[in-house]
PDB file of C-alpha atoms in Angstrom:
ATOM      1  CA  MET A  19       0.000   0.000   0.000  1.00 83.00           C
ATOM      2  CA  TYR A  20       1.254   3.497  -0.869  1.00 89.00           C
ATOM      3  CA  LYS A  21       1.161   6.531   1.366  1.00 91.00           C
ATOM      4  CA  LEU A  22       0.967  10.027  -0.129  1.00 89.00           C
ATOM      5  CA  GLN A  23       3.267  12.673   1.255  1.00 89.00           C
ATOM      6  CA  SER A  24       3.513  16.394   0.709  1.00 88.00           C
ATOM      7  CA  ALA A  25       6.290  17.574  -1.550  1.00 88.00           C
ATOM      8  CA  ARG A  26       9.434  18.654   0.263  1.00 92.00           C
ATOM      9  CA  PRO A  27      11.860  21.406  -0.750  1.00 92.00           C
ATOM     10  CA  GLU A  28      14.339  18.790  -1.956  1.00 96.00           C
ATOM     11  CA  ASP A  29      11.680  17.484  -4.389  1.00 94.00           C
ATOM     12  CA  GLU A  30      11.428  20.793  -6.283  1.00 94.00           C
ATOM     13  CA  SER A  31      14.090  20.043  -8.884  1.00 95.00           C
ATOM     14  CA  PHE A  32      12.484  16.709  -9.791  1.00 96.00           C
ATOM     15  CA  LEU A  33       8.984  18.192  -9.870  1.00 95.00           C
ATOM     16  CA  TYR A  34      10.123  20.990 -12.170  1.00 96.00           C
ATOM     17  CA  GLU A  35      11.781  18.498 -14.529  1.00 97.00           C
ATOM     18  CA  VAL A  36       8.580  16.449 -14.730  1.00 97.00           C
ATOM     19  CA  TYR A  37       6.543  19.589 -15.411  1.00 96.00           C
ATOM     20  CA  ALA A  38       8.979  20.848 -18.053  1.00 96.00           C
ATOM     21  CA  SER A  39       9.026  17.469 -19.801  1.00 97.00           C
ATOM     22  CA  THR A  40       5.288  17.739 -20.430  1.00 96.00           C
ATOM     23  CA  ARG A  41       5.734  21.012 -22.337  1.00 96.00           C
ATOM     24  CA  VAL A  42       8.638  20.085 -24.668  1.00 94.00           C
ATOM     25  CA  GLU A  43       6.634  19.509 -27.848  1.00 94.00           C
ATOM     26  CA  GLU A  44       4.427  22.541 -27.337  1.00 95.00           C
ATOM     27  CA  LEU A  45       7.319  24.929 -26.740  1.00 96.00           C
ATOM     28  CA  ALA A  46       9.418  23.530 -29.584  1.00 95.00           C
ATOM     29  CA  LEU A  47       6.996  25.339 -31.884  1.00 96.00           C
ATOM     30  CA  THR A  48       7.923  28.762 -30.484  1.00 96.00           C
ATOM     31  CA  GLY A  49      11.415  28.927 -31.937  1.00 95.00           C
ATOM     32  CA  TRP A  50      12.697  30.289 -28.610  1.00 97.00           C
ATOM     33  CA  LEU A  51      16.240  29.705 -27.447  1.00 96.00           C
ATOM     34  CA  GLU A  52      16.783  27.119 -24.716  1.00 95.00           C
ATOM     35  CA  HIS A  53      17.335  29.715 -21.990  1.00 97.00           C
ATOM     36  CA  GLU A  54      14.120  31.519 -23.025  1.00 97.00           C
ATOM     37  CA  VAL A  55      12.145  28.293 -22.795  1.00 97.00           C
ATOM     38  CA  ASP A  56      13.653  27.533 -19.394  1.00 96.00           C
ATOM     39  CA  LYS A  57      12.829  31.010 -18.073  1.00 97.00           C
ATOM     40  CA  PHE A  58       9.244  30.737 -19.324  1.00 97.00           C
ATOM     41  CA  LEU A  59       8.792  27.244 -17.895  1.00 97.00           C
ATOM     42  CA  ARG A  60      10.184  28.227 -14.507  1.00 97.00           C
ATOM     43  CA  MET A  61       7.790  31.180 -14.377  1.00 97.00           C
ATOM     44  CA  GLN A  62       4.835  28.988 -15.345  1.00 96.00           C
ATOM     45  CA  TYR A  63       5.847  26.281 -12.876  1.00 96.00           C
ATOM     46  CA  GLU A  64       6.089  28.766 -10.021  1.00 96.00           C
ATOM     47  CA  ILE A  65       2.656  30.200 -10.822  1.00 96.00           C
ATOM     48  CA  GLN A  66       1.185  26.687 -10.896  1.00 94.00           C
ATOM     49  CA  GLN A  67       2.811  25.837  -7.560  1.00 91.00           C
ATOM     50  CA  ARG A  68       1.457  29.001  -5.909  1.00 91.00           C
ATOM     51  CA  GLN A  69      -2.048  28.262  -7.165  1.00 91.00           C
ATOM     52  CA  SER A  70      -1.834  24.693  -5.853  1.00 84.00           C
ATOM     53  CA  ARG A  71      -0.832  25.818  -2.369  1.00 75.00           C
TER      54      ARG A  71
END
């Protein structure tokens, strides 16, 4: 049986990577540079995390 736990600060890097991996195809269409995509994804991820809290 599994037990759910709240995310911990040390989980953030992994959680961001999972989130970013779901947006790869979509953002490939933008023509943005890698650092632009990363900046956008980090902003979007942070907004999503704040809304979830």
